[in-house]
Coordinates of C-alpha atoms and ligand atoms in Angstrom, one line a residue:
M1369 CA 105.9 135.6 123.9
E1370 CA 108.4 137.1 121.5
I1371 CA 110.7 134.1 121.5
S1372 CA 108.1 131.6 120.8
A1373 CA 106.9 133.8 117.9
F1374 CA 110.4 133.8 116.6
W1375 CA 110.6 130.1 116.9
V1376 CA 107.4 129.3 115.2
V1377 CA 108.4 131.6 112.3
G1378 CA 111.7 129.7 112.4
I1379 CA 110.2 126.3 112.2
C1380 CA 107.7 127.0 109.5
F1381 CA 109.2 129.5 107.3
L1382 CA 112.8 130.5 107.6
L1383 CA 114.6 127.3 107.4
V1384 CA 115.6 126.0 104.1
D1385 CA 115.9 126.8 100.4
H1386 CA 113.3 125.2 98.3
G1387 CA 115.1 125.2 95.0
V1388 CA 113.0 123.0 92.8
H1389 CA 114.9 122.2 89.7
A1390 CA 112.7 122.0 86.6
S1391 CA 112.9 118.5 85.5
H1392 CA 110.5 116.7 83.3
N1393 CA 109.8 113.2 84.5
T1394 CA 107.6 111.2 82.1
N1395 CA 107.4 108.3 84.5
R1396 CA 105.9 110.5 87.2
N1397 CA 103.5 112.2 84.9
L1398 CA 102.3 108.9 83.7
Q1399 CA 101.9 107.8 87.2
A1400 CA 100.0 110.9 88.1
T1401 CA 97.5 110.0 85.3
Y1402 CA 96.5 106.9 87.2
Q1403 CA 97.4 108.1 90.6
P1404 CA 95.8 111.5 91.2
Y1405 CA 96.9 111.6 94.8
R1406 CA 100.6 110.9 94.3
T1407 CA 102.6 114.1 95.0
A1408 CA 104.9 115.9 92.6
Y1409 CA 107.3 117.6 94.9
H1410 CA 106.9 116.0 98.3
F1411 CA 109.1 113.1 99.2
Q1412 CA 107.6 109.6 98.6
P1413 CA 109.1 106.2 98.0
P1414 CA 107.9 104.5 94.8
K1415 CA 105.4 102.4 96.7
N1416 CA 104.4 101.0 100.1
W1417 CA 104.0 102.2 103.6
M1418 CA 106.2 105.0 105.0
N1419 CA 106.0 106.7 108.4
D1420 CA 108.5 108.6 110.6
P1421 CA 111.5 110.4 109.2
N1422 CA 114.6 109.0 110.8
G1423 CA 118.2 110.3 111.2
P1424 CA 118.1 113.0 108.6
M1425 CA 121.6 114.5 108.3
Y1426 CA 124.0 116.4 106.1
H1427 CA 127.3 114.6 105.5
K1428 CA 130.1 115.6 103.2
G1429 CA 128.0 117.4 100.7
L1430 CA 125.0 115.0 100.7
Y1431 CA 121.7 115.1 102.5
H1432 CA 120.5 111.7 103.8
L1433 CA 117.0 110.9 104.8
F1434 CA 116.1 107.5 106.4
Y1435 CA 112.5 106.6 107.1
Q1436 CA 110.3 103.9 108.6
Y1437 CA 109.2 101.7 105.7
N1438 CA 107.4 98.4 105.0
P1439 CA 109.1 96.8 102.1
Y1440 CA 106.2 94.4 101.7
G1441 CA 103.0 96.5 101.6
A1442 CA 101.0 99.7 101.9
V1443 CA 100.1 99.1 105.5
W1444 CA 102.3 99.4 108.6
G1445 CA 104.5 96.3 109.3
N1446 CA 108.0 94.7 108.8
I1447 CA 109.5 98.1 109.7
T1448 CA 113.0 98.8 108.3
W1449 CA 115.0 101.9 107.7
A1450 CA 114.8 102.9 104.0
H1451 CA 117.4 105.3 102.8
S1452 CA 117.5 108.2 100.2
V1453 CA 120.1 110.8 99.4
S1454 CA 119.9 114.2 97.8
Y1455 CA 122.1 117.2 96.9
D1456 CA 119.4 119.8 97.3
L1457 CA 116.6 118.3 99.6
V1458 CA 114.2 118.3 96.6
N1459 CA 115.4 115.7 94.1
W1460 CA 116.2 112.3 95.7
V1461 CA 117.7 109.0 94.9
H1462 CA 116.4 105.9 96.7
I1463 CA 119.2 103.5 97.6
D1464 CA 119.3 100.2 99.5
H1465 CA 117.7 99.9 102.9
A1466 CA 120.1 101.0 105.7
I1467 CA 118.9 98.7 108.5
S1468 CA 116.5 95.7 108.5
P1469 CA 115.5 93.3 111.2
S1470 CA 118.3 90.7 111.6
Q1471 CA 119.4 90.1 115.2
P1472 CA 117.8 89.3 118.6
S1473 CA 117.8 93.1 119.5
D1474 CA 115.7 94.1 116.4
I1475 CA 114.2 91.0 114.9
N1476 CA 110.7 92.4 115.2
G1477 CA 111.4 95.8 113.7
C1478 CA 113.9 98.6 113.3
W1479 CA 112.0 101.5 114.7
S1480 CA 112.7 105.2 114.8
G1481 CA 116.0 106.9 115.8
S1482 CA 118.5 109.5 114.9
T1483 CA 122.0 110.1 113.5
T1484 CA 124.8 111.8 115.4
I1485 CA 127.9 112.8 113.6
L1486 CA 130.9 111.9 115.8
P1487 CA 134.3 113.7 115.5
G1488 CA 136.1 112.9 112.3
E1489 CA 132.8 113.1 110.3
K1490 CA 131.7 109.7 111.5
P1491 CA 127.9 109.3 111.4
T1492 CA 126.3 106.9 113.7
I1493 CA 122.7 105.7 114.0
L1494 CA 120.9 105.1 117.3
Y1495 CA 117.6 103.3 116.7
T1496 CA 115.0 101.4 118.6
G1497 CA 115.0 97.7 118.0
I1498 CA 111.9 95.6 118.7
G1499 CA 113.6 92.6 120.1
T1500 CA 112.6 89.1 121.1
K1501 CA 109.4 89.2 123.2
N1502 CA 108.7 92.5 121.5
R1503 CA 110.8 94.3 124.0
Q1504 CA 112.0 97.9 123.0
V1505 CA 115.7 98.4 123.2
Q1506 CA 118.2 101.0 121.8
N1507 CA 120.8 99.9 119.3
L1508 CA 123.8 101.4 117.4
A1509 CA 124.8 101.1 113.8
M1510 CA 127.7 102.6 111.9
P1511 CA 128.6 102.9 108.2
K1512 CA 130.5 99.9 106.9
N1513 CA 132.7 101.9 104.6
L1514 CA 133.2 105.6 105.5
S1515 CA 134.8 106.2 102.0
D1516 CA 131.5 105.3 100.3
P1517 CA 130.0 108.8 99.8
L1518 CA 126.5 107.3 99.8
L1519 CA 127.0 105.4 103.1
R1520 CA 125.0 102.5 101.5
E1521 CA 125.9 99.8 104.0
W1522 CA 125.5 100.0 107.8
I1523 CA 126.7 97.5 110.3
K1524 CA 125.2 96.9 113.7
S1525 CA 127.3 97.2 116.8
P1526 CA 128.3 93.9 118.4
Y1527 CA 127.4 95.5 121.8
N1528 CA 123.7 95.8 120.9
P1529 CA 121.4 96.4 122.7
L1530 CA 123.0 99.4 124.4
M1531 CA 120.0 100.5 126.4
T1532 CA 117.5 98.1 127.8
P1533 CA 114.2 98.6 129.7
I1534 CA 115.2 97.9 133.2
D1535 CA 114.8 99.7 136.5
G1536 CA 111.1 100.7 136.1
I1537 CA 111.1 101.3 132.4
D1538 CA 108.2 99.6 130.6
P1539 CA 109.4 97.5 127.6
D1540 CA 106.4 98.8 125.6
F1541 CA 107.3 102.5 126.2
F1542 CA 111.0 102.9 125.5
R1543 CA 111.8 104.3 122.1
D1544 CA 113.0 106.9 119.5
P1545 CA 116.5 108.1 120.7
T1546 CA 117.4 111.6 119.7
T1547 CA 120.5 113.0 118.1
A1548 CA 123.1 113.0 120.9
W1549 CA 124.8 116.2 122.1
Q1550 CA 128.1 116.7 123.8
G1551 CA 128.4 118.8 126.9
P1552 CA 131.5 120.9 127.8
D1553 CA 132.7 117.8 129.7
K1554 CA 132.9 115.9 126.4
I1555 CA 130.3 113.4 127.6
W1556 CA 127.5 112.5 125.2
R1557 CA 123.9 112.8 126.1
V1558 CA 120.8 111.4 124.5
I1559 CA 117.2 111.2 125.4
V1560 CA 114.7 108.4 124.8
G1561 CA 110.9 108.7 124.8
S1562 CA 109.1 106.9 127.5
Q1563 CA 106.1 106.8 129.8
I1564 CA 106.8 106.2 133.5
N1565 CA 103.9 105.9 135.9
G1566 CA 101.6 106.9 133.1
H1567 CA 103.5 110.2 132.4
G1568 CA 105.4 111.3 129.3
T1569 CA 109.1 111.2 130.1
A1570 CA 112.4 112.0 128.3
I1571 CA 114.9 109.5 129.9
L1572 CA 118.4 110.8 129.8
Y1573 CA 121.5 108.7 129.2
R1574 CA 125.2 109.7 129.2
S1575 CA 128.2 108.1 127.6
K1576 CA 131.9 108.8 127.1
D1577 CA 132.4 106.4 124.2
F1578 CA 128.9 106.3 122.6
V1579 CA 128.7 102.5 123.4
N1580 CA 128.5 102.3 127.2
W1581 CA 125.5 104.4 128.2
T1582 CA 124.4 105.1 131.8
R1583 CA 121.0 106.3 132.7
S1584 CA 120.8 109.5 134.6
D1585 CA 118.9 109.5 137.9
N1586 CA 116.6 112.2 136.7
P1587 CA 114.9 112.4 133.3
L1588 CA 115.6 115.5 131.3
H1589 CA 111.9 116.4 131.6
S1590 CA 108.5 114.8 132.2
S1591 CA 104.9 115.8 132.3
V1592 CA 102.0 114.5 134.4
K1593 CA 99.6 116.0 131.8
T1594 CA 100.6 113.7 129.0
E1595 CA 101.1 110.0 128.4
M1596 CA 103.8 108.4 126.2
W1597 CA 106.2 110.7 124.4
E1598 CA 107.2 109.4 121.0
C1599 CA 109.9 110.9 118.9
P1600 CA 111.3 113.4 121.3
D1601 CA 113.7 116.1 119.8
F1602 CA 115.9 118.4 121.8
F1603 CA 118.1 121.1 120.3
P1604 CA 119.2 124.7 120.7
V1605 CA 117.8 127.7 118.8
G1606 CA 119.4 131.1 118.5
I1607 CA 117.5 134.0 120.1
S1608 CA 119.3 136.8 118.3
S1609 CA 119.8 135.2 114.9
T1610 CA 117.8 133.3 112.4
N1611 CA 120.6 130.8 111.8
G1612 CA 120.3 127.3 113.1
V1613 CA 122.8 126.0 115.5
D1614 CA 124.5 122.7 116.0
T1615 CA 122.8 120.3 118.5
S1616 CA 125.9 120.4 120.8
S1617 CA 126.3 124.2 120.8
Q1618 CA 125.8 126.0 124.1
D1619 CA 126.0 129.7 124.7
K1620 CA 123.9 132.5 126.2
Y1621 CA 122.4 133.3 122.9
T1622 CA 120.4 130.1 122.6
K1623 CA 117.4 128.6 124.2
H1624 CA 116.4 124.9 123.9
V1625 CA 113.4 123.4 122.3
L1626 CA 111.9 120.1 123.6
K1627 CA 109.5 118.5 121.2
A1628 CA 107.4 115.4 121.9
S1629 CA 104.8 113.6 119.8
F1630 CA 101.5 112.6 121.5
N1631 CA 97.8 113.0 121.0
H1632 CA 98.4 112.8 117.2
H1633 CA 100.4 116.1 117.3
D1634 CA 103.9 117.4 117.7
Y1635 CA 104.0 119.7 120.7
Y1636 CA 107.0 121.8 121.8
I1637 CA 108.2 123.8 124.8
L1638 CA 111.0 126.3 125.2
G1639 CA 113.5 126.6 128.1
S1640 CA 117.1 127.0 129.2
Y1641 CA 119.3 124.1 129.4
M1642 CA 122.3 123.9 131.7
P1643 CA 124.6 120.9 130.7
E1644 CA 126.6 121.0 133.9
K1645 CA 123.6 119.7 135.8
D1646 CA 121.6 118.5 132.8
K1647 CA 118.8 120.8 134.0
F1648 CA 116.1 122.0 131.6
S1649 CA 114.1 124.9 133.0
V1650 CA 111.0 125.4 131.0
E1651 CA 109.1 128.7 130.4
T1652 CA 105.7 127.1 129.8
D1653 CA 105.0 123.4 129.9
F1654 CA 103.1 120.9 127.8
M1655 CA 99.3 121.2 128.1
D1656 CA 99.9 124.1 130.5
S1657 CA 96.6 126.0 131.0
T1658 CA 98.6 129.3 131.0
G1659 CA 100.7 128.1 128.1
M1660 CA 99.8 128.4 124.5
D1661 CA 99.6 124.8 123.4
L1662 CA 102.4 125.3 121.0
R1663 CA 102.4 122.8 118.1
Y1664 CA 104.6 122.6 115.0
D1665 CA 101.5 122.1 113.0
Y1666 CA 97.8 122.1 113.9
G1667 CA 96.7 119.6 111.2
K1668 CA 98.3 116.3 110.0
F1669 CA 101.9 116.3 111.0
Y1670 CA 103.6 113.8 113.4
A1671 CA 106.8 112.2 114.6
S1672 CA 108.9 115.0 113.2
K1673 CA 112.7 115.3 113.5
T1674 CA 115.1 118.1 113.0
F1675 CA 118.8 118.2 112.0
F1676 CA 121.4 120.9 111.7
D1677 CA 122.6 121.6 108.2
S1678 CA 126.1 122.7 108.8
A1679 CA 126.6 123.8 105.2
M1680 CA 123.8 126.3 105.3
K1681 CA 123.7 127.1 109.0
R1682 CA 120.1 126.2 109.3
R1683 CA 118.0 123.6 111.1
I1684 CA 115.6 121.6 108.9
L1685 CA 112.5 119.9 110.1
W1686 CA 111.0 116.7 108.6
G1687 CA 107.6 115.4 109.6
W1688 CA 105.5 112.4 108.6
I1689 CA 102.2 113.3 107.0
N1690 CA 99.8 110.5 107.4
E1691 CA 96.9 109.7 105.1
S1692 CA 93.3 110.6 105.8
D1693 CA 91.7 107.9 103.6
S1694 CA 91.1 104.3 104.7
E1695 CA 93.5 101.4 104.8
S1696 CA 91.8 99.7 101.9
D1697 CA 92.3 103.0 99.9
D1698 CA 96.0 102.8 100.7
I1699 CA 96.2 99.2 99.5
K1700 CA 94.5 100.2 96.3
K1701 CA 96.9 103.1 95.9
G1702 CA 99.8 100.9 96.8
W1703 CA 101.3 103.5 99.1
S1704 CA 100.7 105.4 102.3
G1705 CA 102.5 108.4 103.8
L1706 CA 104.3 111.5 102.8
Q1707 CA 107.2 113.5 104.2
S1708 CA 107.1 117.2 104.7
G1709 CA 110.4 119.0 104.6
R1710 CA 109.8 122.5 105.9
L1711 CA 111.6 124.7 103.4
K1712 CA 112.0 128.3 102.7
K1713 CA 111.0 129.5 99.3
S1714 CA 113.0 130.4 96.3
R1715 CA 111.4 131.9 93.2
N1716 CA 112.4 129.9 90.1
Y1717 CA 109.7 127.2 90.2
G1718 CA 107.7 126.5 87.2
P1719 CA 107.2 128.5 84.1
R1720 CA 103.7 129.8 84.9
T1721 CA 103.2 132.4 87.6
V1722 CA 100.5 134.9 88.3
S1723 CA 100.3 137.8 90.6
F1724 CA 97.9 140.7 91.5
H1725 CA 98.1 143.7 93.7
A1726 CA 95.7 145.9 95.6
K1727 CA 92.6 144.0 94.6
K1728 CA 89.5 144.5 96.6
L1729 CA 87.9 141.3 97.8
K1730 CA 84.3 142.4 98.3
S1731 CA 81.9 140.9 100.8
G1732 CA 80.5 137.7 99.3
S1733 CA 82.9 137.5 96.4
T1734 CA 84.9 134.6 95.0
I1735 CA 87.6 135.3 92.4
E1736 CA 89.5 132.8 90.4
V1737 CA 93.3 132.8 90.4
P1738 CA 93.9 131.8 86.8
G1739 CA 96.9 130.6 84.8
I1740 CA 98.6 128.1 87.0
T1741 CA 98.4 124.4 87.6
A1742 CA 96.3 124.6 90.7
S1743 CA 96.8 121.0 91.7
Q1744 CA 100.6 121.6 92.1
A1745 CA 101.2 125.1 93.2
D1746 CA 102.7 127.5 95.7
V1747 CA 100.5 130.5 96.6
E1748 CA 101.2 133.5 98.7
V1749 CA 98.6 136.1 99.6
S1750 CA 98.5 139.0 101.9
F1751 CA 95.2 140.5 103.2
E1752 CA 94.7 144.1 104.2
L1753 CA 91.9 144.6 106.7
L1754 CA 90.0 147.8 105.9
N1755 CA 87.5 147.9 108.8
L1756 CA 89.0 146.2 111.8
E1757 CA 86.5 147.7 114.2
E1758 CA 83.8 145.6 112.4
A1759 CA 85.3 142.4 113.9
E1760 CA 82.9 140.1 115.8
L1761 CA 83.1 140.0 119.5
M1762 CA 85.0 137.1 120.9
D1763 CA 83.3 134.9 123.5
P1764 CA 85.7 134.2 126.3
S1765 CA 84.6 130.5 126.2
W1766 CA 86.0 130.1 122.7
T1767 CA 89.4 128.8 123.7
D1768 CA 89.7 125.8 121.4
P1769 CA 90.6 127.0 117.9
Q1770 CA 89.9 123.7 116.2
L1771 CA 86.4 123.5 117.7
L1772 CA 85.7 127.1 116.8
C1773 CA 86.8 126.4 113.2
S1774 CA 84.5 123.4 113.0
Q1775 CA 81.6 125.4 114.3
K1776 CA 82.4 128.3 112.0
K1777 CA 83.2 126.5 108.8
A1778 CA 83.9 128.4 105.6
S1779 CA 80.2 128.3 104.7
V1780 CA 79.2 130.2 107.9
R1781 CA 79.1 133.9 107.2
G1782 CA 80.8 136.3 109.6
K1783 CA 81.8 139.9 109.7
L1784 CA 85.6 140.2 109.3
G1785 CA 86.0 136.8 107.7
P1786 CA 85.9 134.1 106.6
F1787 CA 88.3 135.2 103.9
G1788 CA 91.1 133.2 102.4
L1789 CA 91.7 130.6 99.6
L1790 CA 89.8 127.8 98.1
V1791 CA 92.2 125.1 96.9
F1792 CA 91.6 121.9 95.1
A1793 CA 88.3 123.4 94.0
T1794 CA 86.1 122.5 91.1
K1795 CA 85.0 125.4 88.9
D1796 CA 81.5 125.2 90.4
L1797 CA 82.9 124.9 93.9
T1798 CA 81.2 121.5 94.6
E1799 CA 84.6 120.4 95.9
Q1800 CA 86.8 122.8 97.8
T1801 CA 89.2 122.9 100.6
A1802 CA 89.0 126.3 102.4
I1803 CA 91.9 127.9 104.2
Y1804 CA 90.7 131.1 105.8
F1805 CA 90.8 133.6 108.6
R1806 CA 88.3 135.1 110.9
I1807 CA 89.1 138.2 113.0
F1808 CA 87.5 138.6 116.5
R1809 CA 87.7 141.4 119.0
R1810 CA 87.9 141.2 122.8
K1811 CA 88.1 144.5 124.6
D1812 CA 91.0 146.3 122.9
K1813 CA 92.6 143.2 121.5
Y1814 CA 92.2 141.4 118.2
I1815 CA 92.3 137.7 117.8
V1816 CA 93.2 136.0 114.4
L1817 CA 91.8 132.6 113.8
M1818 CA 93.2 130.4 111.0
C1819 CA 91.2 127.4 109.7
S1820 CA 91.5 124.6 107.2
D1821 CA 88.1 123.2 106.4
Q1822 CA 88.1 119.9 104.6
S1823 CA 84.3 119.2 105.0
R1824 CA 83.7 119.8 101.2
S1825 CA 87.1 118.6 100.0
S1826 CA 85.8 115.6 98.2
V1827 CA 82.5 114.1 97.1
R1828 CA 84.0 110.8 98.2
E1829 CA 82.7 109.3 101.4
G1830 CA 84.8 107.4 104.0
L1831 CA 87.5 110.1 104.3
D1832 CA 88.6 111.8 107.5
K1833 CA 87.4 115.4 106.8
T1834 CA 88.2 116.9 110.2
T1835 CA 88.5 120.7 110.2
Y1836 CA 91.6 122.1 111.8
G1837 CA 92.3 125.5 113.5
A1838 CA 94.9 127.6 115.2
F1839 CA 95.1 131.1 116.8
I1840 CA 97.8 133.2 115.3
D1841 CA 99.9 135.2 117.7
M1842 CA 99.8 138.5 115.9
D1843 CA 98.2 142.0 116.0
P1844 CA 96.3 142.8 112.8
R1845 CA 96.5 146.5 113.6
H1846 CA 100.3 146.4 112.9
E1847 CA 100.6 143.9 110.0
N1848 CA 98.6 142.5 107.1
I1849 CA 97.6 138.8 107.4
T1850 CA 99.7 136.6 105.1
L1851 CA 98.9 133.0 104.0
R1852 CA 101.2 130.7 102.0
S1853 CA 99.8 127.4 100.8
L1854 CA 101.8 124.6 99.2
I1855 CA 99.4 122.5 97.2
D1856 CA 100.5 119.1 95.9
H1857 CA 97.7 116.7 94.6
S1858 CA 96.6 115.4 98.0
I1859 CA 98.3 117.7 100.5
V1860 CA 98.0 121.3 101.3
E1861 CA 100.4 122.9 103.8
S1862 CA 99.3 126.3 104.9
F1863 CA 101.4 128.9 106.8
G1864 CA 99.5 131.8 108.4
G1865 CA 100.8 135.1 109.7
E1866 CA 104.4 134.7 108.2
G1867 CA 104.4 131.1 109.4
R1868 CA 103.4 131.6 113.0
A1869 CA 100.8 128.9 112.6
C1870 CA 101.0 126.0 110.2
I1871 CA 98.2 123.6 109.2
T1872 CA 98.7 120.6 107.0
A1873 CA 95.7 118.8 105.5
R1874 CA 95.4 115.7 103.3
V1875 CA 92.6 115.7 100.8
Y1876 CA 91.4 113.4 98.1
P1877 CA 89.2 115.3 95.6
K1878 CA 87.4 113.1 93.2
L1879 CA 86.6 115.9 90.6
A1880 CA 89.1 118.6 91.3
I1881 CA 92.1 116.7 90.0
H1882 CA 94.7 117.6 87.4
K1883 CA 93.3 120.2 85.1
Q1884 CA 90.0 120.2 86.8
A1885 CA 91.5 121.7 89.9
Y1886 CA 91.1 125.5 90.4
L1887 CA 92.2 128.1 92.9
F1888 CA 90.1 130.9 94.2
A1889 CA 90.3 133.7 96.8
F1890 CA 87.1 134.3 98.7
N1891 CA 85.4 136.5 101.3
H1892 CA 82.2 135.4 103.0
G1893 CA 82.4 138.1 105.6
T1894 CA 80.1 141.1 105.5
S1895 CA 83.1 143.4 105.6
H1896 CA 85.3 144.0 102.5
V1897 CA 89.0 143.1 102.7
K1898 CA 91.8 143.9 100.2
I1899 CA 94.3 141.5 98.7
S1900 CA 97.4 143.7 99.1
R1901 CA 99.3 141.2 97.0
L1902 CA 98.9 137.6 95.7
N1903 CA 101.6 135.5 93.9
A1904 CA 101.1 132.0 92.7
W1905 CA 103.5 129.6 91.0
T1906 CA 103.1 126.3 89.3
M1907 CA 105.5 123.9 91.0
E1908 CA 107.7 121.6 88.9
N1909 CA 108.0 117.9 89.6
A1910 CA 110.9 116.9 91.8
Q1911 CA 113.1 114.0 90.4
I1912 CA 112.7 111.2 92.8
V1913 CA 114.3 108.1 91.4
S1914 CA 115.4 104.7 92.5
T1915 CA 118.7 103.0 91.9
K1916 CA 116.8 99.8 91.6
K1917 CA 114.9 98.9 88.5
R1918 CA 111.7 100.9 88.2
R1919 CA 108.5 99.0 88.1
K1920 CA 105.6 100.0 86.0
P1921 CA 103.3 102.5 87.6
H1922 CA 100.7 100.9 89.8
V1923 CA 97.3 101.2 88.1
Ligands
NAG3390 C1 105.7 91.1 106.5 O1 106.6 90.4 105.6 C2 106.2 89.1 105.4 C3 107.1 88.5 104.4 O2 108.4 88.6 104.8 C4 104.8 89.1 104.8 O3 104.3 87.7 104.7 C5 103.8 89.8 105.7 O4 102.6 89.9 105.1 C6 104.4 91.2 105.9 N1 103.5 92.0 106.8 C7 103.0 93.2 106.5 C8 102.1 93.8 107.5 O5 103.3 93.8 105.4
NAG3391 C1 134.8 101.8 100.2 O1 134.2 102.7 99.3 C2 135.1 103.2 98.3 C3 134.4 104.3 97.6 O2 133.2 103.8 97.0 C4 135.6 102.1 97.5 O3 136.6 102.6 96.5 C5 136.3 101.0 98.3 O4 136.6 99.9 97.5 C6 135.3 100.6 99.4 N1 136.0 99.7 100.3 C7 135.5 98.5 100.7 C8 136.3 97.7 101.6 O5 134.5 98.1 100.2
NAG3392 C1 130.4 102.2 131.7 O1 130.3 103.5 132.2 C2 130.1 103.5 133.6 C3 130.0 105.0 134.0 O2 130.9 105.8 133.4 C4 131.3 102.8 134.3 O3 131.1 102.8 135.7 C5 131.4 101.4 133.8 O4 132.6 100.8 134.3 C6 131.5 101.4 132.3 N1 131.4 100.0 131.8 C7 132.2 99.6 130.9 C8 132.0 98.1 130.5 O5 133.1 100.2 130.3
NAG3393 C1 96.9 107.8 110.4 O1 95.7 107.9 109.6 C2 94.8 106.9 109.7 C3 93.7 107.1 108.7 O2 93.1 108.4 108.9 C4 94.3 106.8 111.2 O3 93.4 105.7 111.3 C5 95.5 106.6 112.1 O4 95.1 106.7 113.4 C6 96.5 107.7 111.8 N1 97.7 107.4 112.6 C7 98.3 108.3 113.4 C8 99.5 107.9 114.2 O5 98.0 109.5 113.4
NAG3394 C1 99.2 146.3 104.3 O1 99.8 146.3 103.0 C2 99.6 147.6 102.3 C3 100.1 147.4 100.9 O2 101.4 146.9 100.9 C4 100.3 148.7 103.1 O3 100.2 149.9 102.5 C5 99.8 148.7 104.5 O4 100.5 149.6 105.3 C6 99.8 147.3 105.2 N1 99.1 147.4 106.4 C7 99.6 147.1 107.6 C8 98.8 147.2 108.8 O5 100.8 146.7 107.7

């Protein structure tokens, strides 16, 4: 599937510039001393619970990110829209909350939604309100003062709620409106996630004026193989260009992606969308036995949302990265949740970098990658396979990559693999998170398995240490196998095969923190492989500050 390969590359790898500006922030360093798991270059509020990214947008030179937030604690509850702004998607300023519960249509929570920029550069928010009797409805909010460049204050429409759970919609399963798009007939369309008769559904609404919305007789899409769809996303992607396209654009050089969040993952499908009839014809469907079970990420990554960055002609993906520790750990830390912005690399990170070329990684060897801050790094490695014919035979029953990775953990020797990286490792390897590949052969085809093994990530108990896995759609006869890992104190995001498969893991090492964290390349296969190149950079801290008075770091 050529197009899906393109798309996966697009989503994980080609999207954005990751220009981390070197900035020394004593406050954050101090915080890191007490808080080994707080991140240095991933988005986090100063404290408390965060989940879904909401309504990300680019407006008049500024990036906005809203997100689900509990102002009162490190556990889910009292959900409001917090708001942060940035010039570069790396350094952020937290400003006042954009929307908080205040009226009958949202008094029990302001849940997820999206922004749409209406003609005249007028942003609007559509969000789910949890109303009286905990009924889910869709509401509208607009900036109070369009001349305020930060768009600090938002006012709710007097017409709220605009969409209500009537005519067979379950009031518990009606949420997360997408960015709206306009058809050639100038009518706005939006979808809302739902479950109807037990099946995941994208309910379609249309409106001429963005206030009076009429439900379409047919949903945009639904699936008997899934339950509730949360946080749907629907947007075009170019098939002949790597540029992103505006959500309303429509031409023969685009296909449409439909993403839905269920079963703890973000799944997507591709198809052709005809706005005249609002018909979405899919190529493969969700949980299709012939399909490839396409996910944005095969580890921890949920409730994501994209937006079109008109300045850079790119589509940017944000996703909520949940914790893997316990609720009582989160209360102790004083926070829960990270955001992952999927960004393309640029090279001027930190001062310390290391690289090597054409280094043999012998069977059974583990070599240290020295000279960087291994708890806060970006690593790129490319493996050259010397003896492909030595690959183990693939059993046809091995269809579940996650299960295969959990049976063939990093400690299980193989032939061609496991080889890869050990991150957040102690010098003696007591603690280690292994990101690795195994190559299998079936008839004249080769299969590349990518794994992220957290089973030895921490000597601490009570953590979720699930092993994750994905098959990579590539032919190792024609290209070397690349791996890029972004390491940031308690998160490692790994992109295999030029980003065709992504796996994000949360880990909480007890020993491999700060300067005690090391990075290694390893090969536990019986066959030698070669590192054709390896580059590693120390990442600088992003500046993430609050306009409000800073509190002392939580100890
Ligand atoms: C929600 O906020 C109220 C105070 O307004 C607080 O008493 C309550 O504990 C909060 N709930 C959560 C889950 O944070
Ligand atoms: C709107 O924002 C602009 C720019 O910040 C400010 O000068 C103006 O006074 C604001 N208008 C109102 C009515 O608050
Ligand atoms: C809302 O839109 C529908 C369909 O276009 C129309 O029939 C109806 O009259 C509109 N209602 C209002 C209050 O404008
Ligand atoms: C988030 O992580 C916690 C702790 O591992 C888990 O209990 C919870 O189910 C997760 N939530 C989602 C929506 O994945
Ligand atoms: C792997 O990389 C090496 C060094 O860059 C190159 O010579 C070789 O052709 C590559 N192999 C494949 C299959 O692309």
